[in-house]
Every structure is written in C-alpha cells, then in structure tokens.
Coordinates of C-alpha atoms in Angstrom, one line a residue:
M1 CA -48.1 -246.5 -30.1
R2 CA -44.8 -244.7 -29.6
Y3 CA -44.2 -241.9 -32.1
R4 CA -40.7 -241.2 -33.3
R5 CA -41.0 -237.6 -34.4
A6 CA -43.4 -234.9 -35.7
Y7 CA -42.9 -233.2 -39.0
V8 CA -44.5 -229.7 -39.2
V9 CA -44.9 -228.4 -42.7
G10 CA -44.0 -224.7 -43.1
A11 CA -43.5 -224.3 -39.3
Y12 CA -41.2 -221.3 -40.0
L13 CA -43.2 -219.6 -42.7
P14 CA -44.0 -216.0 -41.7
N15 CA -47.8 -216.1 -41.5
G16 CA -50.4 -216.7 -38.8
G17 CA -51.6 -220.1 -39.9
T18 CA -48.2 -221.7 -40.0
H19 CA -47.3 -220.0 -36.8
M20 CA -50.1 -221.9 -35.1
A21 CA -48.8 -225.1 -36.8
Y22 CA -45.4 -224.4 -35.3
H23 CA -47.1 -224.3 -31.9
L24 CA -48.6 -227.7 -32.4
G25 CA -45.1 -229.0 -33.0
R26 CA -44.0 -227.1 -29.9
I27 CA -46.8 -228.9 -27.8
L28 CA -45.9 -232.3 -29.3
Q29 CA -42.2 -231.7 -28.4
R30 CA -42.5 -230.1 -25.0
D31 CA -45.6 -231.8 -23.6
F32 CA -45.5 -235.2 -25.2
G33 CA -41.7 -235.6 -25.7
I34 CA -42.0 -236.1 -29.5
P35 CA -39.2 -234.3 -31.3
A36 CA -40.5 -231.8 -33.8
I37 CA -39.0 -231.1 -37.2
A38 CA -39.8 -228.1 -39.4
V39 CA -40.4 -228.9 -43.0
R40 CA -39.1 -226.2 -45.2
V41 CA -41.5 -225.2 -48.0
A42 CA -39.3 -222.5 -49.7
D43 CA -36.2 -221.0 -48.2
E44 CA -37.8 -219.8 -44.9
T45 CA -35.8 -219.8 -41.7
P46 CA -36.8 -218.7 -38.1
A47 CA -34.8 -215.6 -38.6
H48 CA -37.4 -213.7 -40.7
G49 CA -38.3 -211.4 -37.8
I50 CA -42.0 -211.7 -38.1
H51 CA -42.6 -214.1 -35.2
A52 CA -40.6 -215.2 -32.2
Y53 CA -39.7 -218.9 -31.7
D54 CA -38.6 -220.2 -28.3
V55 CA -38.3 -223.9 -29.3
A56 CA -35.7 -224.7 -31.9
M57 CA -36.7 -227.3 -34.5
P58 CA -34.2 -228.7 -37.1
Q59 CA -35.3 -228.1 -40.7
V60 CA -35.6 -230.5 -43.6
S61 CA -36.9 -230.0 -47.1
I62 CA -40.1 -231.5 -48.3
G63 CA -38.1 -234.0 -50.3
E64 CA -36.1 -235.1 -47.3
M65 CA -39.2 -235.5 -45.3
E66 CA -40.9 -237.6 -48.0
R67 CA -37.8 -239.8 -48.1
D68 CA -37.5 -240.3 -44.4
V69 CA -41.1 -240.3 -43.0
R70 CA -42.2 -243.5 -41.4
A71 CA -45.4 -245.1 -40.1
D72 CA -44.5 -244.2 -36.6
D73 CA -44.1 -240.5 -37.4
I74 CA -46.7 -237.6 -37.2
L75 CA -47.2 -235.1 -40.0
V76 CA -48.8 -231.7 -39.2
A77 CA -49.9 -229.7 -42.2
N78 CA -52.3 -226.9 -42.9
P79 CA -54.8 -227.5 -45.7
S80 CA -53.0 -224.8 -47.8
F81 CA -50.6 -227.6 -48.7
S82 CA -53.4 -229.9 -50.0
S83 CA -51.9 -229.8 -53.5
H84 CA -49.0 -231.9 -52.3
Q85 CA -51.4 -234.8 -51.5
F86 CA -49.4 -235.8 -48.5
G87 CA -52.5 -237.6 -47.1
W88 CA -52.6 -240.5 -49.6
R89 CA -48.9 -240.6 -50.5
L90 CA -47.1 -240.6 -47.1
P91 CA -47.2 -243.0 -44.1
G92 CA -47.7 -241.9 -40.5
F93 CA -50.4 -240.2 -38.6
K94 CA -51.5 -237.1 -40.5
L95 CA -53.1 -234.1 -38.7
S96 CA -54.7 -231.1 -40.4
Y97 CA -55.4 -227.9 -38.5
V98 CA -57.9 -226.3 -40.9
Q99 CA -57.5 -222.6 -40.4
D100 CA -59.2 -221.3 -43.6
F101 CA -61.6 -222.4 -46.3
K102 CA -60.2 -220.6 -49.4
T103 CA -56.4 -221.4 -49.4
F104 CA -57.0 -224.7 -51.2
A105 CA -58.9 -225.7 -54.3
L106 CA -59.6 -229.2 -52.9
L107 CA -59.0 -230.4 -49.4
D108 CA -56.5 -233.3 -49.0
R109 CA -58.9 -235.9 -47.6
G110 CA -56.2 -238.5 -46.9
F111 CA -55.4 -237.1 -43.4
D112 CA -56.3 -239.1 -40.3
H113 CA -57.5 -236.2 -38.2
Y114 CA -58.9 -232.7 -38.8
V115 CA -59.5 -229.8 -36.4
A116 CA -61.3 -226.6 -37.4
V117 CA -60.2 -223.1 -36.3
S118 CA -63.7 -221.7 -36.0
D119 CA -67.4 -222.6 -36.1
F120 CA -67.6 -221.3 -39.6
V121 CA -64.8 -223.5 -40.9
R122 CA -66.3 -226.5 -38.9
D123 CA -69.6 -225.9 -40.7
F124 CA -67.8 -225.6 -44.1
L125 CA -66.1 -228.9 -43.6
R126 CA -69.3 -230.6 -42.6
T127 CA -71.3 -229.2 -45.5
V128 CA -68.7 -229.6 -48.3
Y129 CA -66.7 -232.6 -47.1
T130 CA -69.1 -234.4 -44.7
L131 CA -66.4 -234.1 -42.0
D132 CA -67.5 -233.7 -38.3
V133 CA -64.6 -232.1 -36.5
R134 CA -64.0 -230.3 -33.3
V135 CA -63.1 -226.6 -33.1
I136 CA -59.9 -225.2 -31.4
P137 CA -59.5 -221.5 -32.0
P138 CA -56.1 -219.8 -32.2
F139 CA -54.6 -217.8 -29.4
I140 CA -53.5 -214.2 -29.1
D141 CA -49.9 -213.6 -28.0
L142 CA -50.5 -211.5 -24.9
E143 CA -46.9 -212.0 -23.8
H144 CA -45.6 -209.9 -26.6
M145 CA -48.2 -207.1 -26.5
P146 CA -47.1 -203.7 -25.4
A147 CA -48.8 -201.6 -22.7
A148 CA -51.4 -199.7 -24.6
P149 CA -52.6 -196.2 -23.7
E150 CA -56.2 -195.8 -22.4
W151 CA -58.7 -195.6 -25.2
S152 CA -59.6 -192.0 -24.3
Q153 CA -55.9 -191.0 -24.6
R154 CA -55.7 -192.0 -28.2
P155 CA -56.4 -189.7 -31.2
A156 CA -60.1 -189.0 -31.3
A157 CA -60.9 -189.4 -35.0
L158 CA -58.1 -191.5 -36.4
V159 CA -58.8 -194.9 -38.0
L160 CA -56.2 -197.6 -38.8
P161 CA -57.2 -199.6 -41.9
Y162 CA -55.8 -203.2 -42.0
R163 CA -54.9 -204.4 -45.5
K164 CA -55.5 -208.1 -45.9
G165 CA -57.4 -210.3 -48.3
I166 CA -58.0 -210.5 -52.0
P167 CA -56.3 -207.2 -53.2
E168 CA -58.9 -206.2 -55.7
T169 CA -61.8 -206.8 -53.3
W170 CA -60.0 -205.0 -50.5
E171 CA -59.1 -202.0 -52.7
L172 CA -62.6 -201.6 -54.0
S173 CA -64.1 -201.8 -50.5
W174 CA -61.5 -199.3 -49.3
Q175 CA -62.2 -196.8 -52.1
R176 CA -65.9 -196.9 -51.6
L177 CA -65.7 -196.5 -47.8
R178 CA -63.2 -193.7 -48.0
A179 CA -65.3 -191.8 -50.5
A180 CA -68.4 -192.2 -48.3
V181 CA -66.6 -191.0 -45.2
A182 CA -65.0 -188.1 -47.0
Q183 CA -68.3 -186.9 -48.2
R184 CA -70.3 -187.3 -44.9
A185 CA -67.6 -187.1 -42.2
P186 CA -64.5 -185.2 -43.4
H187 CA -63.3 -184.9 -39.8
I188 CA -62.5 -188.6 -39.7
R189 CA -58.9 -189.3 -40.6
F190 CA -57.3 -192.5 -41.9
A191 CA -53.8 -193.7 -41.0
E192 CA -51.7 -195.3 -43.7
P193 CA -53.1 -198.8 -44.2
L194 CA -51.4 -201.5 -42.2
A195 CA -50.2 -204.4 -44.4
A196 CA -50.8 -207.9 -43.2
T197 CA -47.5 -209.2 -44.5
G198 CA -43.9 -208.2 -44.0
I199 CA -44.4 -206.6 -40.6
A200 CA -43.0 -208.0 -37.3
Q201 CA -45.7 -209.0 -34.8
R202 CA -44.3 -206.5 -32.2
D203 CA -44.5 -203.6 -34.7
L204 CA -48.1 -204.6 -35.7
F205 CA -49.1 -204.6 -32.1
A206 CA -47.4 -201.3 -31.4
Q207 CA -49.3 -199.5 -34.2
I208 CA -52.7 -200.9 -33.3
A209 CA -52.2 -199.9 -29.6
Q210 CA -52.0 -196.3 -30.6
V211 CA -55.4 -195.9 -32.3
R212 CA -59.0 -196.0 -31.1
Y213 CA -60.5 -197.5 -34.3
F214 CA -59.2 -200.6 -36.2
L215 CA -60.8 -201.1 -39.6
T216 CA -60.8 -204.6 -41.1
L217 CA -61.9 -205.0 -44.7
S218 CA -60.8 -208.6 -45.3
A219 CA -63.9 -210.1 -46.9
A220 CA -63.2 -213.8 -46.0
E221 CA -61.2 -215.3 -43.2
G222 CA -61.1 -218.6 -41.5
F223 CA -61.0 -216.9 -38.2
G224 CA -59.6 -213.4 -38.3
L225 CA -56.9 -213.3 -35.6
V226 CA -55.6 -209.7 -36.1
P227 CA -59.0 -208.1 -35.4
L228 CA -59.1 -210.2 -32.2
E229 CA -55.6 -209.0 -31.4
A230 CA -56.8 -205.4 -32.0
M231 CA -59.6 -206.0 -29.4
A232 CA -57.0 -207.2 -26.9
L233 CA -55.1 -204.0 -27.5
G234 CA -58.1 -201.9 -26.7
A235 CA -59.2 -200.8 -30.1
T236 CA -62.7 -200.6 -31.4
V237 CA -63.0 -203.1 -34.3
I238 CA -65.1 -202.0 -37.3
G239 CA -65.5 -203.5 -40.7
Y240 CA -66.4 -206.9 -42.3
D241 CA -66.9 -209.9 -40.1
G242 CA -64.9 -212.0 -42.6
F243 CA -67.2 -215.0 -42.1
G244 CA -64.8 -216.7 -39.7
G245 CA -64.9 -213.7 -37.5
R246 CA -68.4 -214.6 -36.5
H247 CA -66.9 -217.1 -34.1
Y248 CA -66.1 -214.2 -31.7
M249 CA -67.5 -211.0 -33.2
R250 CA -70.8 -209.8 -31.8
N251 CA -72.0 -206.7 -33.7
G252 CA -72.9 -203.8 -31.4
E253 CA -71.5 -205.6 -28.4
N254 CA -67.8 -206.2 -28.9
C255 CA -67.3 -204.7 -32.4
F256 CA -69.2 -203.0 -35.2
V257 CA -69.2 -205.3 -38.2
E258 CA -71.2 -206.2 -41.2
P259 CA -71.0 -209.1 -43.7
Y260 CA -69.2 -208.6 -47.0
P261 CA -70.1 -206.8 -49.3
K262 CA -72.1 -204.3 -47.1
I263 CA -69.5 -201.5 -47.3
E264 CA -72.1 -198.8 -47.1
R265 CA -73.2 -200.2 -43.8
V266 CA -69.6 -200.3 -42.7
A267 CA -69.3 -196.6 -43.5
D268 CA -72.5 -195.9 -41.5
V269 CA -71.2 -197.7 -38.4
L270 CA -67.8 -196.2 -38.6
I271 CA -69.1 -192.7 -38.7
A272 CA -71.5 -193.4 -35.9
A273 CA -68.8 -195.0 -33.7
V274 CA -66.4 -192.0 -34.2
D275 CA -69.2 -189.5 -33.5
D276 CA -70.3 -191.3 -30.4
P277 CA -67.1 -191.9 -28.4
A278 CA -68.9 -193.3 -25.4
S279 CA -70.4 -196.1 -27.5
G280 CA -67.1 -196.8 -29.2
E281 CA -65.2 -197.0 -25.9
K282 CA -67.8 -199.3 -24.4
V283 CA -67.6 -201.7 -27.4
A284 CA -63.8 -201.6 -27.1
Q285 CA -63.9 -202.6 -23.5
R286 CA -66.2 -205.5 -24.3
G287 CA -63.9 -206.5 -27.2
R288 CA -60.9 -206.6 -24.8
E289 CA -62.9 -208.9 -22.5
T290 CA -63.7 -211.1 -25.4
A291 CA -60.1 -211.3 -26.5
M292 CA -58.9 -212.4 -23.0
A293 CA -60.6 -215.7 -23.5
Y294 CA -58.2 -216.7 -26.3
T295 CA -55.0 -217.3 -24.3
Y296 CA -52.1 -219.6 -25.1
A297 CA -52.8 -221.5 -21.9
G298 CA -56.3 -222.3 -23.2
F299 CA -55.0 -223.2 -26.7
R300 CA -52.4 -225.5 -25.1
R301 CA -54.9 -227.3 -22.9
A302 CA -57.3 -227.9 -25.8
W303 CA -54.6 -229.3 -28.0
I304 CA -53.1 -231.5 -25.3
A305 CA -56.6 -233.1 -24.8
E306 CA -57.1 -233.3 -28.6
L307 CA -53.7 -234.8 -29.4
A308 CA -53.9 -237.3 -26.5
Q309 CA -57.3 -238.6 -27.8
A310 CA -56.4 -238.6 -31.5
L311 CA -53.0 -240.2 -31.0
Q312 CA -54.1 -242.4 -28.2
L313 CA -51.5 -241.1 -25.8
A314 CA -51.6 -240.5 -22.1
P315 CA -51.9 -236.7 -21.5
P316 CA -48.9 -235.2 -19.7
T317 CA -49.3 -234.9 -16.0
C318 CA -47.9 -231.4 -16.1
A319 CA -50.6 -230.1 -18.4
V320 CA -52.4 -227.0 -17.1

C-alpha cells in the first residue's frame, strides 16, 4: 500500500514522550518518504525552546486532522491521547508508541499496532490488555550533550534532586529523605531541585553535567529517560527505579536504586555512595557505558525495521 501522509499527534508538545513521537514522524518522512504532519493538541509550536527540531512539519488542529484523514494515511499517537478514541473513530493505519502506563485511564484499543517503550510497559500491556508487543526503547540525545567535567572534578558532596512525578508523592519522599540525610550525614548538600518541565534540554544537560550525584524520586515511569541521560553525563544515579527504569537500571552496578516506596533505603544508599567516592565513581562509569547503548542510530534502525514490517513497506536501502 502507498501511504499518503503521517499525522503525528502532539509532535511539538514540549515533553519527552511526544518528542519521541516527533521522531517517528521524522523517520517516516526522511526514511520512507511519507510526509509528516504535526497535529496540534493545544497551542503548541516548535518554538517553545525545550527541544530542537531539524525536520519541519506543517501543523493542523485535531479537528482538521479528523476532517481530512483517509484510509491511506498513518496516525501516530501516544496512549495519553486515548480519551479521544482515535482508534475506533478514524480511518487509516494507527500506531501507538506506548511510553507509559499511567497517563491514560483506559488504553485506546482501536489502534492497529502497538510498541512498548520498556520491558515493564510490555509486561503491563500483556497482563492488562492481552497485547503481545515488541519493545523499542527511547534514545538519548548525545549530539546536544555538553562536554562534562570528570566525575572527580565535580563537587564532592553535592546532590542534584530531579523533581518529576506525582507532586504529593515526590514531595513526601523528598521531605523524608532530606530529614534522614540531615540527621545522619549533614555534610551532604542538596542543590535546588531540578524541575522536569519548562527547562530547555540543553540547560537540563548542563546542570546534570556539573554534579556527581543525580537523585530521582519519580515513583512511576514508563522508562525514565532523564536518569539515563544523567548516566550518559557521568553522574551517579540514585533513587527510585520508577518501575520502567528496571529496563536499564542495575542496582549496585550502574546505579543505586530501590523500588518505591523504600525511601529509607534510598537514604541509606545515598549516604553510602557519597561517603565512598570510589564506589560512586565506579557505578557512574558503568552507568555511562549503559547509556551509550541508547543512541539515535539504534532507535532509528529499530523503528525502520518495525515500520517496514507493520506497514508492509520495503525498508529504505540507506538505513543504517
């Protein structure tokens, strides 16, 4: 079948999940020659400054897309848009890149093809929705990462907390951890928590690159891309595994993590890591090695193979 165009819902929304969806549109356009169109969810534009976009896509509203979509079109949408029920209502081939398990109340099961972002999400889809899907993890943007100082050259007892997740859960975890550390290890200092939203990717990377220890207290993630990016930037990752982080996190090997809600154990491993710099540095080195496996080239190769099979298209000869 020859496809006319690919609609990507929320391609220019300033968050990690929709940024990956944008890259699916980019692959469809650049590698398969199918023009991609960004479907505007609110008033977003590519000029928000959070991510960089090197392939321009025209924008249409959801209403315009619903009016114009045809059977020879492709629709790419994350499951966070499940409430729109695009699957049953719209024609065309519908593809869902499932990057979380908590951003929807009920998964839109009218799509033609689903791909999971992690082993955890794959198992969730199998258990809850009897879906057997393949896993394609996201990629880390090595191209836009700054040159980071050596781990030993960063402040010795400074920890950068990352603020993401359910606000009440994060705040309670943060308060309990901070109190435990203040009582047992007052020499450990915390930087101002780094917010997950409203910060340009380059600024996020720049701040992480300056610290030895990156603290993630997000209790539940489909994958947990920013902790992996922190590994790539040479930081020692400590905190909750976020469920989805189990795809790449190996406690004691490339990070120091515990499952939610074991915040007392997180405090224990944080203090131990800061007080044993040799161990913290070794784990940071292994974390960086782990992160190097999640490149854009690998993401692109995996998606070219997946799209060629799902859409019954010949893979491009230039695919690498």
